[in-house]
Amino acid sequence: MAEAPASSSSSGSNYDLVVKGSLKLKAGNELKQVGAKTRKRMTKHQEELEQLKELARKQEEEERHLAKSAKRGPTVAEKAFQLAKEKRSKMRIDECITYTHRQRMDRFNIHLGSLSEHFDIPKV
């Protein structure tokens, strides 16, 4: 019977070294997201230099883009689209020139007369 208390004291000695209390974080109150990289602090002068370099880089990219777009001409599809657009506009103008307003209204009335009663405008 003396062995039983000894075993409980040996198991109790395992837990004697446990630190009790809340978990302490090294970073303090600020919790970082997983994988977030810390950024080195720069002086104001270095920040201004970085901003100027960034602006210069953006301006160079814009200039390159403008130079590329200025050099290229219309593609085959763009040329075909322009031709078709001009053709449609010419046809529209020719159609407007051939008939007077009165002739167009007469044609419209004939068209409405040829439709069935289903398409009649109901009297209100």
mmCIF file of N, CA and C in Angstrom:
data_model
loop_
_atom_site.group_PDB
_atom_site.id
_atom_site.type_symbol
_atom_site.label_atom_id
_atom_site.label_comp_id
_atom_site.label_asym_id
_atom_site.label_seq_id
_atom_site.Cartn_x
_atom_site.Cartn_y
_atom_site.Cartn_z
ATOM 1 N N MET A 1 0.800 -1.184 0.000
ATOM 2 C CA MET A 1 0.000 0.000 0.000
ATOM 3 C C MET A 1 0.837 1.238 0.000
ATOM 4 N N ALA A 2 2.033 1.123 0.363
ATOM 5 C CA ALA A 2 2.919 2.267 0.352
ATOM 6 C C ALA A 2 3.319 2.637 -1.072
ATOM 7 N N GLU A 3 3.199 1.683 -1.965
ATOM 8 C CA GLU A 3 3.575 1.938 -3.345
ATOM 9 C C GLU A 3 2.576 2.841 -4.048
ATOM 10 N N ALA A 4 1.345 2.756 -3.731
ATOM 11 C CA ALA A 4 0.317 3.542 -4.412
ATOM 12 C C ALA A 4 0.546 5.031 -4.246
ATOM 13 N N PRO A 5 0.828 5.502 -3.013
ATOM 14 C CA PRO A 5 1.082 6.923 -2.883
ATOM 15 C C PRO A 5 2.367 7.340 -3.578
ATOM 16 N N ALA A 6 3.340 6.455 -3.678
ATOM 17 C CA ALA A 6 4.595 6.798 -4.341
ATOM 18 C C ALA A 6 4.369 7.000 -5.831
ATOM 19 N N SER A 7 3.504 6.175 -6.442
ATOM 20 C CA SER A 7 3.249 6.319 -7.862
ATOM 21 C C SER A 7 2.492 7.614 -8.153
ATOM 22 N N SER A 8 1.610 7.991 -7.252
ATOM 23 C CA SER A 8 0.879 9.228 -7.469
ATOM 24 C C SER A 8 1.798 10.425 -7.281
ATOM 25 N N SER A 9 2.768 10.313 -6.394
ATOM 26 C CA SER A 9 3.703 11.410 -6.203
ATOM 27 C C SER A 9 4.658 11.520 -7.374
ATOM 28 N N SER A 10 4.990 10.376 -8.011
ATOM 29 C CA SER A 10 5.866 10.420 -9.164
ATOM 30 C C SER A 10 5.134 11.030 -10.353
ATOM 31 N N SER A 11 3.839 10.712 -10.517
ATOM 32 C CA SER A 11 3.086 11.311 -11.613
ATOM 33 C C SER A 11 2.835 12.780 -11.320
ATOM 34 N N GLY A 12 2.686 13.126 -10.074
ATOM 35 C CA GLY A 12 2.507 14.519 -9.682
ATOM 36 C C GLY A 12 3.760 15.320 -9.931
ATOM 37 N N SER A 13 4.917 14.692 -9.805
ATOM 38 C CA SER A 13 6.168 15.398 -10.021
ATOM 39 C C SER A 13 6.347 15.748 -11.504
ATOM 40 N N ASN A 14 5.696 15.005 -12.407
ATOM 41 C CA ASN A 14 5.755 15.325 -13.832
ATOM 42 C C ASN A 14 5.070 16.654 -14.122
ATOM 43 N N TYR A 15 4.032 16.948 -13.379
ATOM 44 C CA TYR A 15 3.263 18.167 -13.614
ATOM 45 C C TYR A 15 3.733 19.343 -12.771
ATOM 46 N N ASP A 16 4.705 19.129 -11.931
ATOM 47 C CA ASP A 16 5.202 20.201 -11.083
ATOM 48 C C ASP A 16 5.922 21.267 -11.905
ATOM 49 N N LEU A 17 6.503 20.883 -13.045
ATOM 50 C CA LEU A 17 7.289 21.819 -13.844
ATOM 51 C C LEU A 17 6.452 22.606 -14.866
ATOM 52 N N VAL A 18 5.164 22.313 -14.943
ATOM 53 C CA VAL A 18 4.303 22.966 -15.931
ATOM 54 C C VAL A 18 4.091 24.413 -15.541
ATOM 55 N N VAL A 19 4.220 25.330 -16.530
ATOM 56 C CA VAL A 19 3.985 26.751 -16.292
ATOM 57 C C VAL A 19 2.491 27.004 -16.445
ATOM 58 N N LYS A 20 1.886 27.565 -15.442
ATOM 59 C CA LYS A 20 0.451 27.816 -15.460
ATOM 60 C C LYS A 20 0.208 29.274 -15.841
ATOM 61 N N GLY A 21 -0.926 29.525 -16.489
ATOM 62 C CA GLY A 21 -1.279 30.887 -16.855
ATOM 63 C C GLY A 21 -1.529 30.997 -18.344
ATOM 64 N N SER A 22 -1.782 32.221 -18.836
ATOM 65 C CA SER A 22 -2.110 32.428 -20.254
ATOM 66 C C SER A 22 -0.856 32.358 -21.111
ATOM 67 N N LEU A 23 -1.073 32.136 -22.396
ATOM 68 C CA LEU A 23 0.020 32.036 -23.350
ATOM 69 C C LEU A 23 0.569 33.430 -23.641
ATOM 70 N N LYS A 24 1.850 33.587 -23.577
ATOM 71 C CA LYS A 24 2.488 34.887 -23.838
ATOM 72 C C LYS A 24 3.076 34.864 -25.244
ATOM 73 N N LEU A 25 2.703 35.878 -26.055
ATOM 74 C CA LEU A 25 3.228 35.975 -27.413
ATOM 75 C C LEU A 25 4.396 36.932 -27.436
ATOM 76 N N LYS A 26 5.402 36.625 -28.236
ATOM 77 C CA LYS A 26 6.600 37.451 -28.295
ATOM 78 C C LYS A 26 6.329 38.787 -28.971
ATOM 79 N N ALA A 27 5.418 38.807 -29.950
ATOM 80 C CA ALA A 27 5.200 40.010 -30.740
ATOM 81 C C ALA A 27 4.424 41.070 -29.977
ATOM 82 N N GLY A 28 3.875 40.748 -28.863
ATOM 83 C CA GLY A 28 3.117 41.734 -28.114
ATOM 84 C C GLY A 28 1.656 41.692 -28.518
ATOM 85 N N ASN A 29 1.006 42.840 -28.638
ATOM 86 C CA ASN A 29 -0.425 42.902 -28.949
ATOM 87 C C ASN A 29 -0.717 42.714 -30.429
ATOM 88 N N GLU A 30 0.221 43.041 -31.292
ATOM 89 C CA GLU A 30 -0.016 42.959 -32.729
ATOM 90 C C GLU A 30 0.125 41.521 -33.206
ATOM 91 N N LEU A 31 -0.915 40.997 -33.813
ATOM 92 C CA LEU A 31 -0.863 39.653 -34.370
ATOM 93 C C LEU A 31 -0.633 39.762 -35.863
ATOM 94 N N LYS A 32 0.330 39.037 -36.355
ATOM 95 C CA LYS A 32 0.644 39.083 -37.779
ATOM 96 C C LYS A 32 -0.081 37.963 -38.488
ATOM 97 N N GLN A 33 -0.426 38.203 -39.745
ATOM 98 C CA GLN A 33 -1.041 37.146 -40.526
ATOM 99 C C GLN A 33 0.050 36.170 -40.939
ATOM 100 N N VAL A 34 -0.365 34.948 -41.182
ATOM 101 C CA VAL A 34 0.589 33.925 -41.572
ATOM 102 C C VAL A 34 1.170 34.284 -42.931
ATOM 103 N N GLY A 35 2.441 34.276 -43.069
ATOM 104 C CA GLY A 35 3.107 34.547 -44.333
ATOM 105 C C GLY A 35 3.303 36.029 -44.613
ATOM 106 N N ALA A 36 2.851 36.906 -43.744
ATOM 107 C CA ALA A 36 3.019 38.338 -43.978
ATOM 108 C C ALA A 36 4.475 38.713 -43.735
ATOM 109 N N LYS A 37 5.044 39.419 -44.669
ATOM 110 C CA LYS A 37 6.442 39.805 -44.549
ATOM 111 C C LYS A 37 6.532 41.168 -43.872
ATOM 112 N N THR A 38 7.526 41.323 -43.054
ATOM 113 C CA THR A 38 7.732 42.608 -42.412
ATOM 114 C C THR A 38 8.495 43.497 -43.367
ATOM 115 N N ARG A 39 8.176 44.752 -43.343
ATOM 116 C CA ARG A 39 8.821 45.704 -44.248
ATOM 117 C C ARG A 39 9.816 46.535 -43.458
ATOM 118 N N LYS A 40 10.974 46.705 -44.022
ATOM 119 C CA LYS A 40 11.994 47.483 -43.338
ATOM 120 C C LYS A 40 11.598 48.958 -43.351
ATOM 121 N N ARG A 41 11.913 49.611 -42.294
ATOM 122 C CA ARG A 41 11.618 51.044 -42.205
ATOM 123 C C ARG A 41 12.614 51.823 -43.052
ATOM 124 N N MET A 42 12.086 52.782 -43.786
ATOM 125 C CA MET A 42 12.957 53.634 -44.602
ATOM 126 C C MET A 42 12.884 55.053 -44.069
ATOM 127 N N THR A 43 13.915 55.754 -44.314
ATOM 128 C CA THR A 43 13.889 57.152 -43.944
ATOM 129 C C THR A 43 13.037 57.893 -44.966
ATOM 130 N N LYS A 44 12.661 59.104 -44.661
ATOM 131 C CA LYS A 44 11.822 59.893 -45.575
ATOM 132 C C LYS A 44 12.522 60.102 -46.910
ATOM 133 N N HIS A 45 13.800 60.301 -46.859
ATOM 134 C CA HIS A 45 14.567 60.519 -48.087
ATOM 135 C C HIS A 45 14.535 59.274 -48.969
ATOM 136 N N GLN A 46 14.709 58.112 -48.343
ATOM 137 C CA GLN A 46 14.669 56.869 -49.110
ATOM 138 C C GLN A 46 13.279 56.621 -49.690
ATOM 139 N N GLU A 47 12.229 56.958 -48.921
ATOM 140 C CA GLU A 47 10.861 56.786 -49.414
ATOM 141 C C GLU A 47 10.605 57.686 -50.626
ATOM 142 N N GLU A 48 11.084 58.916 -50.542
ATOM 143 C CA GLU A 48 10.911 59.840 -51.672
ATOM 144 C C GLU A 48 11.637 59.318 -52.906
ATOM 145 N N LEU A 49 12.838 58.779 -52.713
ATOM 146 C CA LEU A 49 13.583 58.216 -53.835
ATOM 147 C C LEU A 49 12.832 57.047 -54.460
ATOM 148 N N GLU A 50 12.278 56.181 -53.615
ATOM 149 C CA GLU A 50 11.520 55.037 -54.120
ATOM 150 C C GLU A 50 10.294 55.504 -54.920
ATOM 151 N N GLN A 51 9.598 56.523 -54.423
ATOM 152 C CA GLN A 51 8.425 57.049 -55.127
ATOM 153 C C GLN A 51 8.818 57.645 -56.468
ATOM 154 N N LEU A 52 9.924 58.367 -56.498
ATOM 155 C CA LEU A 52 10.392 58.950 -57.752
ATOM 156 C C LEU A 52 10.768 57.860 -58.753
ATOM 157 N N LYS A 53 11.431 56.814 -58.262
ATOM 158 C CA LYS A 53 11.799 55.713 -59.150
ATOM 159 C C LYS A 53 10.549 55.042 -59.711
ATOM 160 N N GLU A 54 9.546 54.880 -58.861
ATOM 161 C CA GLU A 54 8.295 54.244 -59.289
ATOM 162 C C GLU A 54 7.592 55.099 -60.349
ATOM 163 N N LEU A 55 7.543 56.403 -60.127
ATOM 164 C CA LEU A 55 6.926 57.308 -61.102
ATOM 165 C C LEU A 55 7.667 57.268 -62.436
ATOM 166 N N ALA A 56 8.981 57.260 -62.369
ATOM 167 C CA ALA A 56 9.782 57.201 -63.597
ATOM 168 C C ALA A 56 9.518 55.895 -64.337
ATOM 169 N N ARG A 57 9.416 54.794 -63.602
ATOM 170 C CA ARG A 57 9.132 53.494 -64.214
ATOM 171 C C ARG A 57 7.766 53.500 -64.906
ATOM 172 N N LYS A 58 6.770 54.066 -64.241
ATOM 173 C CA LYS A 58 5.423 54.131 -64.824
ATOM 174 C C LYS A 58 5.405 54.987 -66.089
ATOM 175 N N GLN A 59 6.111 56.119 -66.056
ATOM 176 C CA GLN A 59 6.158 56.996 -67.224
ATOM 177 C C GLN A 59 6.835 56.300 -68.397
ATOM 178 N N GLU A 60 7.894 55.563 -68.121
ATOM 179 C CA GLU A 60 8.579 54.829 -69.187
ATOM 180 C C GLU A 60 7.662 53.780 -69.805
ATOM 181 N N GLU A 61 6.898 53.074 -68.957
ATOM 182 C CA GLU A 61 5.971 52.061 -69.469
ATOM 183 C C GLU A 61 4.890 52.702 -70.344
ATOM 184 N N GLU A 62 4.363 53.845 -69.899
ATOM 185 C CA GLU A 62 3.342 54.545 -70.683
ATOM 186 C C GLU A 62 3.907 55.003 -72.031
ATOM 187 N N GLU A 63 5.145 55.518 -72.009
ATOM 188 C CA GLU A 63 5.766 55.965 -73.257
ATOM 189 C C GLU A 63 5.958 54.797 -74.215
ATOM 190 N N ARG A 64 6.392 53.647 -73.671
ATOM 191 C CA ARG A 64 6.561 52.466 -74.522
ATOM 192 C C ARG A 64 5.227 52.026 -75.118
ATOM 193 N N HIS A 65 4.209 52.051 -74.289
ATOM 194 C CA HIS A 65 2.872 51.639 -74.756
ATOM 195 C C HIS A 65 2.362 52.585 -75.843
ATOM 196 N N LEU A 66 2.549 53.884 -75.638
ATOM 197 C CA LEU A 66 2.116 54.865 -76.634
ATOM 198 C C LEU A 66 2.899 54.710 -77.936
ATOM 199 N N ALA A 67 4.189 54.442 -77.805
ATOM 200 C CA ALA A 67 5.005 54.262 -79.002
ATOM 201 C C ALA A 67 4.556 53.031 -79.780
ATOM 202 N N LYS A 68 4.234 51.952 -79.080
ATOM 203 C CA LYS A 68 3.764 50.750 -79.755
ATOM 204 C C LYS A 68 2.442 50.995 -80.452
ATOM 205 N N SER A 69 1.503 51.656 -79.759
ATOM 206 C CA SER A 69 0.178 51.869 -80.339
ATOM 207 C C SER A 69 0.240 52.860 -81.501
ATOM 208 N N ALA A 70 1.187 53.793 -81.468
ATOM 209 C CA ALA A 70 1.313 54.755 -82.558
ATOM 210 C C ALA A 70 1.892 54.094 -83.807
ATOM 211 N N LYS A 71 2.755 53.113 -83.631
ATOM 212 C CA LYS A 71 3.414 52.476 -84.769
ATOM 213 C C LYS A 71 2.493 51.539 -85.522
ATOM 214 N N ARG A 72 1.649 50.805 -84.822
ATOM 215 C CA ARG A 72 0.845 49.795 -85.504
ATOM 216 C C ARG A 72 -0.322 50.435 -86.232
ATOM 217 N N GLY A 73 -0.623 49.918 -87.404
ATOM 218 C CA GLY A 73 -1.746 50.401 -88.187
ATOM 219 C C GLY A 73 -2.958 49.536 -87.922
ATOM 220 N N PRO A 74 -4.050 49.811 -88.616
ATOM 221 C CA PRO A 74 -5.245 48.984 -88.412
ATOM 222 C C PRO A 74 -5.021 47.566 -88.928
ATOM 223 N N THR A 75 -5.594 46.612 -88.234
ATOM 224 C CA THR A 75 -5.459 45.217 -88.640
ATOM 225 C C THR A 75 -6.413 44.932 -89.794
ATOM 226 N N VAL A 76 -6.338 43.752 -90.343
ATOM 227 C CA VAL A 76 -7.199 43.366 -91.463
ATOM 228 C C VAL A 76 -8.659 43.413 -91.031
ATOM 229 N N ALA A 77 -8.946 42.918 -89.834
ATOM 230 C CA ALA A 77 -10.321 42.919 -89.328
ATOM 231 C C ALA A 77 -10.823 44.348 -89.120
ATOM 232 N N GLU A 78 -9.952 45.225 -88.621
ATOM 233 C CA GLU A 78 -10.352 46.624 -88.416
ATOM 234 C C GLU A 78 -10.641 47.311 -89.746
ATOM 235 N N LYS A 79 -9.823 47.020 -90.753
ATOM 236 C CA LYS A 79 -10.062 47.596 -92.081
ATOM 237 C C LYS A 79 -11.394 47.119 -92.648
ATOM 238 N N ALA A 80 -11.671 45.826 -92.514
ATOM 239 C CA ALA A 80 -12.929 45.266 -93.016
ATOM 240 C C ALA A 80 -14.111 45.876 -92.280
ATOM 241 N N PHE A 81 -13.978 46.070 -90.983
ATOM 242 C CA PHE A 81 -15.054 46.682 -90.195
ATOM 243 C C PHE A 81 -15.326 48.104 -90.665
ATOM 244 N N GLN A 82 -14.274 48.877 -90.895
ATOM 245 C CA GLN A 82 -14.451 50.259 -91.361
ATOM 246 C C GLN A 82 -15.137 50.294 -92.728
ATOM 247 N N LEU A 83 -14.722 49.401 -93.641
ATOM 248 C CA LEU A 83 -15.352 49.354 -94.964
ATOM 249 C C LEU A 83 -16.832 49.016 -94.857
ATOM 250 N N ALA A 84 -17.174 48.023 -94.041
ATOM 251 C CA ALA A 84 -18.572 47.635 -93.882
ATOM 252 C C ALA A 84 -19.380 48.768 -93.251
ATOM 253 N N LYS A 85 -18.786 49.472 -92.301
ATOM 254 C CA LYS A 85 -19.475 50.583 -91.641
ATOM 255 C C LYS A 85 -19.754 51.702 -92.639
ATOM 256 N N GLU A 86 -18.762 52.030 -93.460
ATOM 257 C CA GLU A 86 -18.962 53.071 -94.484
ATOM 258 C C GLU A 86 -20.034 52.658 -95.487
ATOM 259 N N LYS A 87 -20.026 51.393 -95.878
ATOM 260 C CA LYS A 87 -21.007 50.897 -96.832
ATOM 261 C C LYS A 87 -22.422 51.008 -96.262
ATOM 262 N N ARG A 88 -22.590 50.628 -95.001
ATOM 263 C CA ARG A 88 -23.911 50.727 -94.363
ATOM 264 C C ARG A 88 -24.373 52.169 -94.277
ATOM 265 N N SER A 89 -23.470 53.062 -93.933
ATOM 266 C CA SER A 89 -23.872 54.470 -93.822
ATOM 267 C C SER A 89 -24.251 55.044 -95.191
ATOM 268 N N LYS A 90 -23.530 54.648 -96.249
ATOM 269 C CA LYS A 90 -23.880 55.100 -97.595
ATOM 270 C C LYS A 90 -25.251 54.593 -98.009
ATOM 271 N N MET A 91 -25.536 53.316 -97.699
ATOM 272 C CA MET A 91 -26.844 52.751 -98.039
ATOM 273 C C MET A 91 -27.953 53.478 -97.285
ATOM 274 N N ARG A 92 -27.736 53.797 -96.037
ATOM 275 C CA ARG A 92 -28.723 54.506 -95.230
ATOM 276 C C ARG A 92 -28.989 55.892 -95.809
ATOM 277 N N ILE A 93 -27.933 56.569 -96.211
ATOM 278 C CA ILE A 93 -28.078 57.915 -96.790
ATOM 279 C C ILE A 93 -28.809 57.836 -98.121
ATOM 280 N N ASP A 94 -28.453 56.862 -98.969
ATOM 281 C CA ASP A 94 -29.116 56.704 -100.272
ATOM 282 C C ASP A 94 -30.612 56.434 -100.098
ATOM 283 N N GLU A 95 -30.950 55.626 -99.103
ATOM 284 C CA GLU A 95 -32.356 55.309 -98.871
ATOM 285 C C GLU A 95 -33.124 56.540 -98.411
ATOM 286 N N CYS A 96 -32.493 57.363 -97.596
ATOM 287 C CA CYS A 96 -33.158 58.581 -97.127
ATOM 288 C C CYS A 96 -33.350 59.569 -98.271
ATOM 289 N N ILE A 97 -32.430 59.608 -99.211
ATOM 290 C CA ILE A 97 -32.504 60.564 -100.310
ATOM 291 C C ILE A 97 -33.582 60.160 -101.315
ATOM 292 N N THR A 98 -33.771 58.870 -101.545
ATOM 293 C CA THR A 98 -34.682 58.426 -102.614
ATOM 294 C C THR A 98 -36.136 58.729 -102.309
ATOM 295 N N TYR A 99 -36.552 58.700 -101.057
ATOM 296 C CA TYR A 99 -37.965 58.922 -100.728
ATOM 297 C C TYR A 99 -38.144 60.201 -99.926
ATOM 298 N N THR A 100 -39.273 60.878 -100.213
ATOM 299 C CA THR A 100 -39.627 62.046 -99.408
ATOM 300 C C THR A 100 -40.332 61.539 -98.162
ATOM 301 N N HIS A 101 -40.597 62.425 -97.257
ATOM 302 C CA HIS A 101 -41.270 62.039 -96.018
ATOM 303 C C HIS A 101 -42.661 61.483 -96.315
ATOM 304 N N ARG A 102 -43.366 62.132 -97.226
ATOM 305 C CA ARG A 102 -44.725 61.688 -97.578
ATOM 306 C C ARG A 102 -44.699 60.278 -98.178
ATOM 307 N N GLN A 103 -43.732 60.013 -99.068
ATOM 308 C CA GLN A 103 -43.618 58.678 -99.666
ATOM 309 C C GLN A 103 -43.317 57.614 -98.609
ATOM 310 N N ARG A 104 -42.469 57.948 -97.650
ATOM 311 C CA ARG A 104 -42.152 57.001 -96.581
ATOM 312 C C ARG A 104 -43.389 56.710 -95.726
ATOM 313 N N MET A 105 -44.186 57.749 -95.436
ATOM 314 C CA MET A 105 -45.397 57.550 -94.645
ATOM 315 C C MET A 105 -46.408 56.699 -95.417
ATOM 316 N N ASP A 106 -46.519 56.915 -96.732
ATOM 317 C CA ASP A 106 -47.426 56.105 -97.555
ATOM 318 C C ASP A 106 -46.994 54.637 -97.532
ATOM 319 N N ARG A 107 -45.692 54.378 -97.661
ATOM 320 C CA ARG A 107 -45.187 53.006 -97.623
ATOM 321 C C ARG A 107 -45.466 52.368 -96.258
ATOM 322 N N PHE A 108 -45.288 53.133 -95.203
ATOM 323 C CA PHE A 108 -45.531 52.618 -93.853
ATOM 324 C C PHE A 108 -46.999 52.270 -93.664
ATOM 325 N N ASN A 109 -47.910 53.136 -94.157
ATOM 326 C CA ASN A 109 -49.346 52.878 -94.043
ATOM 327 C C ASN A 109 -49.752 51.645 -94.843
ATOM 328 N N ILE A 110 -49.170 51.475 -96.032
ATOM 329 C CA ILE A 110 -49.456 50.277 -96.833
ATOM 330 C C ILE A 110 -49.004 49.028 -96.091
ATOM 331 N N HIS A 111 -47.852 49.098 -95.456
ATOM 332 C CA HIS A 111 -47.330 47.968 -94.677
ATOM 333 C C HIS A 111 -48.264 47.639 -93.523
ATOM 334 N N LEU A 112 -48.728 48.674 -92.796
ATOM 335 C CA LEU A 112 -49.636 48.433 -91.685
ATOM 336 C C LEU A 112 -50.956 47.855 -92.171
ATOM 337 N N GLY A 113 -51.421 48.291 -93.348
ATOM 338 C CA GLY A 113 -52.669 47.775 -93.916
ATOM 339 C C GLY A 113 -52.564 46.316 -94.310
ATOM 340 N N SER A 114 -51.377 45.880 -94.671
ATOM 341 C CA SER A 114 -51.208 44.491 -95.093
ATOM 342 C C SER A 114 -51.135 43.524 -93.911
ATOM 343 N N LEU A 115 -50.926 44.033 -92.705
ATOM 344 C CA LEU A 115 -50.838 43.175 -91.528
ATOM 345 C C LEU A 115 -52.218 42.699 -91.105
ATOM 346 N N SER A 116 -52.276 41.581 -90.382
ATOM 347 C CA SER A 116 -53.554 41.052 -89.916
ATOM 348 C C SER A 116 -54.100 41.916 -88.789
ATOM 349 N N GLU A 117 -55.344 41.612 -88.368
ATOM 350 C CA GLU A 117 -55.982 42.407 -87.319
ATOM 351 C C GLU A 117 -55.270 42.257 -85.980
ATOM 352 N N HIS A 118 -54.509 41.216 -85.859
ATOM 353 C CA HIS A 118 -53.788 40.972 -84.611
ATOM 354 C C HIS A 118 -52.876 42.145 -84.275
ATOM 355 N N PHE A 119 -52.309 42.781 -85.286
ATOM 356 C CA PHE A 119 -51.357 43.864 -85.083
ATOM 357 C C PHE A 119 -52.014 45.240 -85.032
ATOM 358 N N ASP A 120 -53.358 45.312 -85.128
ATOM 359 C CA ASP A 120 -54.036 46.600 -85.081
ATOM 360 C C ASP A 120 -53.841 47.259 -83.718
ATOM 361 N N ILE A 121 -53.830 48.574 -83.721
ATOM 362 C CA ILE A 121 -53.706 49.327 -82.484
ATOM 363 C C ILE A 121 -55.094 49.397 -81.866
ATOM 364 N N PRO A 122 -55.275 48.911 -80.636
ATOM 365 C CA PRO A 122 -56.626 48.922 -80.040
ATOM 366 C C PRO A 122 -57.061 50.332 -79.687
ATOM 367 N N LYS A 123 -58.386 50.562 -79.776
ATOM 368 C CA LYS A 123 -58.937 51.863 -79.383
ATOM 369 C C LYS A 123 -59.031 51.913 -77.874
ATOM 370 N N VAL A 124 -58.666 53.032 -77.335
ATOM 371 C CA VAL A 124 -58.694 53.174 -75.876
ATOM 372 C C VAL A 124 -59.885 53.985 -75.457
#
